[in-house]
Amino acid sequence: MSIINGNYPVQDAINEYMKELPFNGELVFAHFIDKLQKAEGVVIQHLVNAESRAIDINTNQYLDAEPINVKTVPVSGYFTIPNFDNVSYVV
């Protein structure tokens, strides 16, 4: 959280990037990092791990998470971020 503005610049940047992706838009980590670099207070970005899980349309259950290495297109047409529990910051 920004102690100056009371907002969450990293979370805001991530959400903004995801909203800018068109339907079936390709998530590209180079572009994602570009967005993070513009967030207030961010100096060095280091992406340790990213995963995506699809929903099985027959059972409506999430499948196992699969790693995203460089880029990917969503199975369902779009991505969502359920929470930011695994996003960490060093300040």
PDB file of N, CA and C in Angstrom:
ATOM      1  N   MET A   1       0.846  -1.180   0.000  1.00  0.00           N
ATOM      2  CA  MET A   1       0.000   0.000   0.000  1.00  0.00           C
ATOM      3  C   MET A   1       0.890   1.241   0.000  1.00  0.00           C
ATOM      4  N   SER A   2       0.521   2.193  -0.792  1.00  0.00           N
ATOM      5  CA  SER A   2       1.223   3.469  -0.818  1.00  0.00           C
ATOM      6  C   SER A   2       0.875   4.242   0.446  1.00  0.00           C
ATOM      7  N   ILE A   3       1.902   4.615   1.212  1.00  0.00           N
ATOM      8  CA  ILE A   3       1.626   5.380   2.432  1.00  0.00           C
ATOM      9  C   ILE A   3       1.261   6.816   2.115  1.00  0.00           C
ATOM     10  N   ILE A   4       1.564   7.257   0.914  1.00  0.00           N
ATOM     11  CA  ILE A   4       1.235   8.627   0.512  1.00  0.00           C
ATOM     12  C   ILE A   4      -0.205   8.730   0.030  1.00  0.00           C
ATOM     13  N   ASN A   5      -0.619   7.791  -0.840  1.00  0.00           N
ATOM     14  CA  ASN A   5      -1.941   7.875  -1.471  1.00  0.00           C
ATOM     15  C   ASN A   5      -2.972   6.892  -0.912  1.00  0.00           C
ATOM     16  N   GLY A   6      -2.535   5.886  -0.166  1.00  0.00           N
ATOM     17  CA  GLY A   6      -3.468   4.902   0.381  1.00  0.00           C
ATOM     18  C   GLY A   6      -3.997   3.916  -0.646  1.00  0.00           C
ATOM     19  N   ASN A   7      -3.359   3.866  -1.817  1.00  0.00           N
ATOM     20  CA  ASN A   7      -3.793   2.907  -2.840  1.00  0.00           C
ATOM     21  C   ASN A   7      -2.772   1.777  -2.954  1.00  0.00           C
ATOM     22  N   TYR A   8      -3.010   0.865  -3.860  1.00  0.00           N
ATOM     23  CA  TYR A   8      -2.133  -0.284  -4.098  1.00  0.00           C
ATOM     24  C   TYR A   8      -1.620  -0.210  -5.533  1.00  0.00           C
ATOM     25  N   PRO A   9      -0.528   0.503  -5.780  1.00  0.00           N
ATOM     26  CA  PRO A   9      -0.062   0.738  -7.148  1.00  0.00           C
ATOM     27  C   PRO A   9       0.233  -0.533  -7.947  1.00  0.00           C
ATOM     28  N   VAL A  10       0.802  -1.548  -7.312  1.00  0.00           N
ATOM     29  CA  VAL A  10       1.132  -2.784  -8.042  1.00  0.00           C
ATOM     30  C   VAL A  10      -0.150  -3.520  -8.422  1.00  0.00           C
ATOM     31  N   GLN A  11      -1.048  -3.666  -7.475  1.00  0.00           N
ATOM     32  CA  GLN A  11      -2.319  -4.321  -7.782  1.00  0.00           C
ATOM     33  C   GLN A  11      -3.089  -3.547  -8.840  1.00  0.00           C
ATOM     34  N   ASP A  12      -3.066  -2.227  -8.743  1.00  0.00           N
ATOM     35  CA  ASP A  12      -3.746  -1.403  -9.739  1.00  0.00           C
ATOM     36  C   ASP A  12      -3.144  -1.613 -11.126  1.00  0.00           C
ATOM     37  N   ALA A  13      -1.810  -1.682 -11.207  1.00  0.00           N
ATOM     38  CA  ALA A  13      -1.140  -1.890 -12.495  1.00  0.00           C
ATOM     39  C   ALA A  13      -1.476  -3.256 -13.076  1.00  0.00           C
ATOM     40  N   ILE A  14      -1.507  -4.273 -12.225  1.00  0.00           N
ATOM     41  CA  ILE A  14      -1.848  -5.624 -12.697  1.00  0.00           C
ATOM     42  C   ILE A  14      -3.283  -5.656 -13.213  1.00  0.00           C
ATOM     43  N   ASN A  15      -4.209  -5.105 -12.430  1.00  0.00           N
ATOM     44  CA  ASN A  15      -5.611  -5.075 -12.859  1.00  0.00           C
ATOM     45  C   ASN A  15      -5.786  -4.285 -14.152  1.00  0.00           C
ATOM     46  N   GLU A  16      -5.071  -3.179 -14.276  1.00  0.00           N
ATOM     47  CA  GLU A  16      -5.156  -2.366 -15.489  1.00  0.00           C
ATOM     48  C   GLU A  16      -4.648  -3.146 -16.702  1.00  0.00           C
ATOM     49  N   TYR A  17      -3.532  -3.857 -16.533  1.00  0.00           N
ATOM     50  CA  TYR A  17      -3.000  -4.660 -17.638  1.00  0.00           C
ATOM     51  C   TYR A  17      -4.020  -5.708 -18.069  1.00  0.00           C
ATOM     52  N   MET A  18      -4.621  -6.388 -17.106  1.00  0.00           N
ATOM     53  CA  MET A  18      -5.589  -7.442 -17.436  1.00  0.00           C
ATOM     54  C   MET A  18      -6.817  -6.871 -18.139  1.00  0.00           C
ATOM     55  N   LYS A  19      -7.266  -5.687 -17.720  1.00  0.00           N
ATOM     56  CA  LYS A  19      -8.427  -5.056 -18.356  1.00  0.00           C
ATOM     57  C   LYS A  19      -8.131  -4.628 -19.789  1.00  0.00           C
ATOM     58  N   GLU A  20      -6.869  -4.322 -20.065  1.00  0.00           N
ATOM     59  CA  GLU A  20      -6.481  -3.894 -21.412  1.00  0.00           C
ATOM     60  C   GLU A  20      -6.390  -5.058 -22.394  1.00  0.00           C
ATOM     61  N   LEU A  21      -6.313  -6.280 -21.893  1.00  0.00           N
ATOM     62  CA  LEU A  21      -6.249  -7.439 -22.797  1.00  0.00           C
ATOM     63  C   LEU A  21      -7.595  -7.622 -23.489  1.00  0.00           C
ATOM     64  N   PRO A  22      -7.601  -7.765 -24.797  1.00  0.00           N
ATOM     65  CA  PRO A  22      -8.870  -8.033 -25.477  1.00  0.00           C
ATOM     66  C   PRO A  22      -9.323  -9.471 -25.216  1.00  0.00           C
ATOM     67  N   PHE A  23     -10.566  -9.776 -25.562  1.00  0.00           N
ATOM     68  CA  PHE A  23     -11.057 -11.147 -25.457  1.00  0.00           C
ATOM     69  C   PHE A  23     -10.126 -12.046 -26.255  1.00  0.00           C
ATOM     70  N   ASN A  24      -9.709 -13.143 -25.655  1.00  0.00           N
ATOM     71  CA  ASN A  24      -8.723 -14.064 -26.239  1.00  0.00           C
ATOM     72  C   ASN A  24      -7.368 -13.391 -26.448  1.00  0.00           C
ATOM     73  N   GLY A  25      -7.118 -12.316 -25.715  1.00  0.00           N
ATOM     74  CA  GLY A  25      -5.858 -11.598 -25.841  1.00  0.00           C
ATOM     75  C   GLY A  25      -4.707 -12.356 -25.210  1.00  0.00           C
ATOM     76  N   GLU A  26      -3.571 -12.273 -25.840  1.00  0.00           N
ATOM     77  CA  GLU A  26      -2.383 -12.987 -25.385  1.00  0.00           C
ATOM     78  C   GLU A  26      -1.714 -12.222 -24.237  1.00  0.00           C
ATOM     79  N   LEU A  27      -1.531 -12.895 -23.119  1.00  0.00           N
ATOM     80  CA  LEU A  27      -0.807 -12.334 -22.001  1.00  0.00           C
ATOM     81  C   LEU A  27       0.681 -12.530 -22.285  1.00  0.00           C
ATOM     82  N   VAL A  28       1.425 -11.437 -22.370  1.00  0.00           N
ATOM     83  CA  VAL A  28       2.853 -11.473 -22.676  1.00  0.00           C
ATOM     84  C   VAL A  28       3.578 -10.846 -21.489  1.00  0.00           C
ATOM     85  N   PHE A  29       4.458 -11.606 -20.844  1.00  0.00           N
ATOM     86  CA  PHE A  29       5.099 -11.105 -19.642  1.00  0.00           C
ATOM     87  C   PHE A  29       5.995  -9.897 -19.875  1.00  0.00           C
ATOM     88  N   ALA A  30       6.580  -9.757 -21.045  1.00  0.00           N
ATOM     89  CA  ALA A  30       7.383  -8.566 -21.333  1.00  0.00           C
ATOM     90  C   ALA A  30       6.495  -7.319 -21.254  1.00  0.00           C
ATOM     91  N   HIS A  31       5.271  -7.406 -21.770  1.00  0.00           N
ATOM     92  CA  HIS A  31       4.340  -6.281 -21.719  1.00  0.00           C
ATOM     93  C   HIS A  31       3.817  -6.065 -20.296  1.00  0.00           C
ATOM     94  N   PHE A  32       3.618  -7.166 -19.596  1.00  0.00           N
ATOM     95  CA  PHE A  32       3.172  -7.122 -18.212  1.00  0.00           C
ATOM     96  C   PHE A  32       4.206  -6.399 -17.341  1.00  0.00           C
ATOM     97  N   ILE A  33       5.476  -6.744 -17.523  1.00  0.00           N
ATOM     98  CA  ILE A  33       6.560  -6.099 -16.781  1.00  0.00           C
ATOM     99  C   ILE A  33       6.636  -4.615 -17.135  1.00  0.00           C
ATOM    100  N   ASP A  34       6.427  -4.291 -18.418  1.00  0.00           N
ATOM    101  CA  ASP A  34       6.404  -2.875 -18.826  1.00  0.00           C
ATOM    102  C   ASP A  34       5.361  -2.097 -18.022  1.00  0.00           C
ATOM    103  N   LYS A  35       4.198  -2.699 -17.818  1.00  0.00           N
ATOM    104  CA  LYS A  35       3.125  -2.050 -17.055  1.00  0.00           C
ATOM    105  C   LYS A  35       3.533  -1.887 -15.589  1.00  0.00           C
ATOM    106  N   LEU A  36       4.162  -2.911 -15.021  1.00  0.00           N
ATOM    107  CA  LEU A  36       4.595  -2.826 -13.625  1.00  0.00           C
ATOM    108  C   LEU A  36       5.654  -1.745 -13.420  1.00  0.00           C
ATOM    109  N   GLN A  37       6.523  -1.569 -14.411  1.00  0.00           N
ATOM    110  CA  GLN A  37       7.584  -0.574 -14.297  1.00  0.00           C
ATOM    111  C   GLN A  37       7.029   0.833 -14.158  1.00  0.00           C
ATOM    112  N   LYS A  38       5.839   1.057 -14.638  1.00  0.00           N
ATOM    113  CA  LYS A  38       5.220   2.380 -14.580  1.00  0.00           C
ATOM    114  C   LYS A  38       4.476   2.633 -13.269  1.00  0.00           C
ATOM    115  N   ALA A  39       4.326   1.580 -12.447  1.00  0.00           N
ATOM    116  CA  ALA A  39       3.594   1.730 -11.185  1.00  0.00           C
ATOM    117  C   ALA A  39       4.422   2.540 -10.195  1.00  0.00           C
ATOM    118  N   GLU A  40       3.762   3.415  -9.486  1.00  0.00           N
ATOM    119  CA  GLU A  40       4.421   4.253  -8.492  1.00  0.00           C
ATOM    120  C   GLU A  40       5.149   3.397  -7.461  1.00  0.00           C
ATOM    121  N   GLY A  41       6.410   3.720  -7.218  1.00  0.00           N
ATOM    122  CA  GLY A  41       7.186   3.032  -6.195  1.00  0.00           C
ATOM    123  C   GLY A  41       7.900   1.788  -6.658  1.00  0.00           C
ATOM    124  N   VAL A  42       7.615   1.317  -7.853  1.00  0.00           N
ATOM    125  CA  VAL A  42       8.257   0.100  -8.351  1.00  0.00           C
ATOM    126  C   VAL A  42       9.611   0.471  -8.939  1.00  0.00           C
ATOM    127  N   VAL A  43      10.651  -0.211  -8.469  1.00  0.00           N
ATOM    128  CA  VAL A  43      12.000   0.054  -8.948  1.00  0.00           C
ATOM    129  C   VAL A  43      12.524  -1.139  -9.748  1.00  0.00           C
ATOM    130  N   ILE A  44      12.449  -2.321  -9.176  1.00  0.00           N
ATOM    131  CA  ILE A  44      12.931  -3.533  -9.846  1.00  0.00           C
ATOM    132  C   ILE A  44      11.802  -4.562  -9.824  1.00  0.00           C
ATOM    133  N   GLN A  45      11.470  -5.078 -10.979  1.00  0.00           N
ATOM    134  CA  GLN A  45      10.436  -6.102 -11.080  1.00  0.00           C
ATOM    135  C   GLN A  45      11.114  -7.458 -11.241  1.00  0.00           C
ATOM    136  N   HIS A  46      10.578  -8.433 -10.556  1.00  0.00           N
ATOM    137  CA  HIS A  46      11.113  -9.789 -10.685  1.00  0.00           C
ATOM    138  C   HIS A  46       9.945 -10.757 -10.607  1.00  0.00           C
ATOM    139  N   LEU A  47       9.615 -11.338 -11.718  1.00  0.00           N
ATOM    140  CA  LEU A  47       8.519 -12.297 -11.782  1.00  0.00           C
ATOM    141  C   LEU A  47       9.065 -13.681 -11.477  1.00  0.00           C
ATOM    142  N   VAL A  48       8.663 -14.245 -10.365  1.00  0.00           N
ATOM    143  CA  VAL A  48       9.174 -15.540  -9.929  1.00  0.00           C
ATOM    144  C   VAL A  48       8.360 -16.681 -10.523  1.00  0.00           C
ATOM    145  N   ASN A  49       7.045 -16.544 -10.510  1.00  0.00           N
ATOM    146  CA  ASN A  49       6.193 -17.645 -10.950  1.00  0.00           C
ATOM    147  C   ASN A  49       4.842 -17.093 -11.389  1.00  0.00           C
ATOM    148  N   ALA A  50       4.317 -17.648 -12.460  1.00  0.00           N
ATOM    149  CA  ALA A  50       2.963 -17.316 -12.896  1.00  0.00           C
ATOM    150  C   ALA A  50       2.305 -18.589 -13.403  1.00  0.00           C
ATOM    151  N   GLU A  51       1.073 -18.757 -13.026  1.00  0.00           N
ATOM    152  CA  GLU A  51       0.335 -19.961 -13.414  1.00  0.00           C
ATOM    153  C   GLU A  51      -1.071 -19.579 -13.857  1.00  0.00           C
ATOM    154  N   SER A  52      -1.662 -20.462 -14.625  1.00  0.00           N
ATOM    155  CA  SER A  52      -3.024 -20.268 -15.087  1.00  0.00           C
ATOM    156  C   SER A  52      -3.795 -21.565 -14.896  1.00  0.00           C
ATOM    157  N   ARG A  53      -5.050 -21.426 -14.498  1.00  0.00           N
ATOM    158  CA  ARG A  53      -5.916 -22.594 -14.348  1.00  0.00           C
ATOM    159  C   ARG A  53      -7.177 -22.373 -15.174  1.00  0.00           C
ATOM    160  N   ALA A  54      -7.558 -23.391 -15.901  1.00  0.00           N
ATOM    161  CA  ALA A  54      -8.793 -23.340 -16.686  1.00  0.00           C
ATOM    162  C   ALA A  54      -9.899 -24.048 -15.907  1.00  0.00           C
ATOM    163  N   ILE A  55     -11.120 -23.775 -16.296  1.00  0.00           N
ATOM    164  CA  ILE A  55     -12.269 -24.442 -15.681  1.00  0.00           C
ATOM    165  C   ILE A  55     -12.766 -25.525 -16.623  1.00  0.00           C
ATOM    166  N   ASP A  56     -12.976 -26.711 -16.100  1.00  0.00           N
ATOM    167  CA  ASP A  56     -13.560 -27.812 -16.860  1.00  0.00           C
ATOM    168  C   ASP A  56     -15.046 -27.516 -17.036  1.00  0.00           C
ATOM    169  N   ILE A  57     -15.494 -27.348 -18.278  1.00  0.00           N
ATOM    170  CA  ILE A  57     -16.892 -26.961 -18.513  1.00  0.00           C
ATOM    171  C   ILE A  57     -17.882 -28.058 -18.125  1.00  0.00           C
ATOM    172  N   ASN A  58     -17.410 -29.299 -18.036  1.00  0.00           N
ATOM    173  CA  ASN A  58     -18.307 -30.397 -17.659  1.00  0.00           C
ATOM    174  C   ASN A  58     -18.546 -30.465 -16.154  1.00  0.00           C
ATOM    175  N   THR A  59     -17.519 -30.147 -15.370  1.00  0.00           N
ATOM    176  CA  THR A  59     -17.635 -30.258 -13.916  1.00  0.00           C
ATOM    177  C   THR A  59     -17.688 -28.900 -13.223  1.00  0.00           C
ATOM    178  N   ASN A  60     -17.386 -27.830 -13.951  1.00  0.00           N
ATOM    179  CA  ASN A  60     -17.311 -26.482 -13.400  1.00  0.00           C
ATOM    180  C   ASN A  60     -16.270 -26.370 -12.290  1.00  0.00           C
ATOM    181  N   GLN A  61     -15.254 -27.220 -12.342  1.00  0.00           N
ATOM    182  CA  GLN A  61     -14.159 -27.216 -11.376  1.00  0.00           C
ATOM    183  C   GLN A  61     -12.880 -26.752 -12.062  1.00  0.00           C
ATOM    184  N   TYR A  62     -12.009 -26.099 -11.296  1.00  0.00           N
ATOM    185  CA  TYR A  62     -10.728 -25.687 -11.846  1.00  0.00           C
ATOM    186  C   TYR A  62      -9.832 -26.886 -12.081  1.00  0.00           C
ATOM    187  N   LEU A  63      -9.128 -26.874 -13.188  1.00  0.00           N
ATOM    188  CA  LEU A  63      -8.123 -27.880 -13.479  1.00  0.00           C
ATOM    189  C   LEU A  63      -6.832 -27.496 -12.757  1.00  0.00           C
ATOM    190  N   ASP A  64      -5.832 -28.367 -12.797  1.00  0.00           N
ATOM    191  CA  ASP A  64      -4.555 -28.070 -12.167  1.00  0.00           C
ATOM    192  C   ASP A  64      -3.911 -26.851 -12.822  1.00  0.00           C
ATOM    193  N   ALA A  65      -3.198 -26.101 -12.027  1.00  0.00           N
ATOM    194  CA  ALA A  65      -2.504 -24.914 -12.539  1.00  0.00           C
ATOM    195  C   ALA A  65      -1.358 -25.333 -13.448  1.00  0.00           C
ATOM    196  N   GLU A  66      -1.199 -24.587 -14.524  1.00  0.00           N
ATOM    197  CA  GLU A  66      -0.103 -24.826 -15.460  1.00  0.00           C
ATOM    198  C   GLU A  66       0.777 -23.580 -15.497  1.00  0.00           C
ATOM    199  N   PRO A  67       2.094 -23.768 -15.525  1.00  0.00           N
ATOM    200  CA  PRO A  67       2.982 -22.603 -15.539  1.00  0.00           C
ATOM    201  C   PRO A  67       2.866 -21.813 -16.841  1.00  0.00           C
ATOM    202  N   ILE A  68       3.037 -20.512 -16.725  1.00  0.00           N
ATOM    203  CA  ILE A  68       3.112 -19.632 -17.893  1.00  0.00           C
ATOM    204  C   ILE A  68       4.563 -19.169 -17.960  1.00  0.00           C
ATOM    205  N   ASN A  69       5.245 -19.475 -19.047  1.00  0.00           N
ATOM    206  CA  ASN A  69       6.660 -19.144 -19.139  1.00  0.00           C
ATOM    207  C   ASN A  69       6.925 -17.796 -19.776  1.00  0.00           C
ATOM    208  N   VAL A  70       6.403 -17.530 -20.933  1.00  0.00           N
ATOM    209  CA  VAL A  70       6.664 -16.272 -21.626  1.00  0.00           C
ATOM    210  C   VAL A  70       5.370 -15.585 -22.012  1.00  0.00           C
ATOM    211  N   LYS A  71       4.441 -16.365 -22.550  1.00  0.00           N
ATOM    212  CA  LYS A  71       3.165 -15.813 -22.993  1.00  0.00           C
ATOM    213  C   LYS A  71       2.142 -16.935 -23.073  1.00  0.00           C
ATOM    214  N   THR A  72       0.881 -16.546 -23.084  1.00  0.00           N
ATOM    215  CA  THR A  72      -0.189 -17.532 -23.204  1.00  0.00           C
ATOM    216  C   THR A  72      -1.490 -16.835 -23.587  1.00  0.00           C
ATOM    217  N   VAL A  73      -2.383 -17.608 -24.153  1.00  0.00           N
ATOM    218  CA  VAL A  73      -3.730 -17.143 -24.491  1.00  0.00           C
ATOM    219  C   VAL A  73      -4.686 -17.874 -23.551  1.00  0.00           C
ATOM    220  N   PRO A  74      -5.659 -17.190 -22.971  1.00  0.00           N
ATOM    221  CA  PRO A  74      -6.557 -17.849 -22.035  1.00  0.00           C
ATOM    222  C   PRO A  74      -7.445 -18.885 -22.724  1.00  0.00           C
ATOM    223  N   VAL A  75      -7.703 -19.968 -22.011  1.00  0.00           N
ATOM    224  CA  VAL A  75      -8.565 -21.029 -22.526  1.00  0.00           C
ATOM    225  C   VAL A  75     -10.002 -20.523 -22.648  1.00  0.00           C
ATOM    226  N   SER A  76     -10.429 -19.719 -21.684  1.00  0.00           N
ATOM    227  CA  SER A  76     -11.826 -19.282 -21.640  1.00  0.00           C
ATOM    228  C   SER A  76     -12.076 -17.932 -22.301  1.00  0.00           C
ATOM    229  N   GLY A  77     -11.043 -17.329 -22.869  1.00  0.00           N
ATOM    230  CA  GLY A  77     -11.239 -16.050 -23.525  1.00  0.00           C
ATOM    231  C   GLY A  77     -10.729 -14.867 -22.724  1.00  0.00           C
ATOM    232  N   TYR A  78     -10.590 -15.028 -21.413  1.00  0.00           N
ATOM    233  CA  TYR A  78     -10.089 -13.940 -20.586  1.00  0.00           C
ATOM    234  C   TYR A  78      -9.459 -14.510 -19.319  1.00  0.00           C
ATOM    235  N   PHE A  79      -8.676 -13.682 -18.650  1.00  0.00           N
ATOM    236  CA  PHE A  79      -8.062 -14.053 -17.380  1.00  0.00           C
ATOM    237  C   PHE A  79      -8.746 -13.302 -16.247  1.00  0.00           C
ATOM    238  N   THR A  80      -8.747 -13.895 -15.075  1.00  0.00           N
ATOM    239  CA  THR A  80      -9.169 -13.206 -13.861  1.00  0.00           C
ATOM    240  C   THR A  80      -8.099 -13.444 -12.798  1.00  0.00           C
ATOM    241  N   ILE A  81      -8.025 -12.545 -11.861  1.00  0.00           N
ATOM    242  CA  ILE A  81      -7.119 -12.702 -10.729  1.00  0.00           C
ATOM    243  C   ILE A  81      -8.001 -12.865  -9.496  1.00  0.00           C
ATOM    244  N   PRO A  82      -8.037 -14.075  -8.918  1.00  0.00           N
ATOM    245  CA  PRO A  82      -8.942 -14.289  -7.784  1.00  0.00           C
ATOM    246  C   PRO A  82      -8.561 -13.473  -6.550  1.00  0.00           C
ATOM    247  N   ASN A  83      -7.272 -13.271  -6.326  1.00  0.00           N
ATOM    248  CA  ASN A  83      -6.809 -12.465  -5.193  1.00  0.00           C
ATOM    249  C   ASN A  83      -5.321 -12.163  -5.381  1.00  0.00           C
ATOM    250  N   PHE A  84      -4.789 -11.377  -4.502  1.00  0.00           N
ATOM    251  CA  PHE A  84      -3.377 -10.994  -4.578  1.00  0.00           C
ATOM    252  C   PHE A  84      -2.579 -11.594  -3.420  1.00  0.00           C
ATOM    253  N   ASP A  85      -3.049 -12.713  -2.893  1.00  0.00           N
ATOM    254  CA  ASP A  85      -2.407 -13.340  -1.736  1.00  0.00           C
ATOM    255  C   ASP A  85      -0.963 -13.745  -2.006  1.00  0.00           C
ATOM    256  N   ASN A  86      -0.647 -14.110  -3.233  1.00  0.00           N
ATOM    257  CA  ASN A  86       0.703 -14.590  -3.541  1.00  0.00           C
ATOM    258  C   ASN A  86       1.576 -13.548  -4.212  1.00  0.00           C
ATOM    259  N   VAL A  87       1.142 -12.293  -4.196  1.00  0.00           N
ATOM    260  CA  VAL A  87       1.958 -11.203  -4.728  1.00  0.00           C
ATOM    261  C   VAL A  87       2.692 -10.598  -3.549  1.00  0.00           C
ATOM    262  N   SER A  88       4.022 -10.590  -3.622  1.00  0.00           N
ATOM    263  CA  SER A  88       4.788 -10.037  -2.518  1.00  0.00           C
ATOM    264  C   SER A  88       5.593  -8.837  -2.969  1.00  0.00           C
ATOM    265  N   TYR A  89       5.908  -7.971  -2.013  1.00  0.00           N
ATOM    266  CA  TYR A  89       6.609  -6.731  -2.285  1.00  0.00           C
ATOM    267  C   TYR A  89       7.809  -6.642  -1.353  1.00  0.00           C
ATOM    268  N   VAL A  90       8.834  -6.013  -1.821  1.00  0.00           N
ATOM    269  CA  VAL A  90       9.965  -5.657  -0.975  1.00  0.00           C
ATOM    270  C   VAL A  90      10.039  -4.144  -1.001  1.00  0.00           C
ATOM    271  N   VAL A  91       9.968  -3.538   0.164  1.00  0.00           N
ATOM    272  CA  VAL A  91       9.987  -2.075   0.228  1.00  0.00           C
ATOM    273  C   VAL A  91      11.187  -1.563   0.994  1.00  0.00           C
TER     274      VAL A  91
END
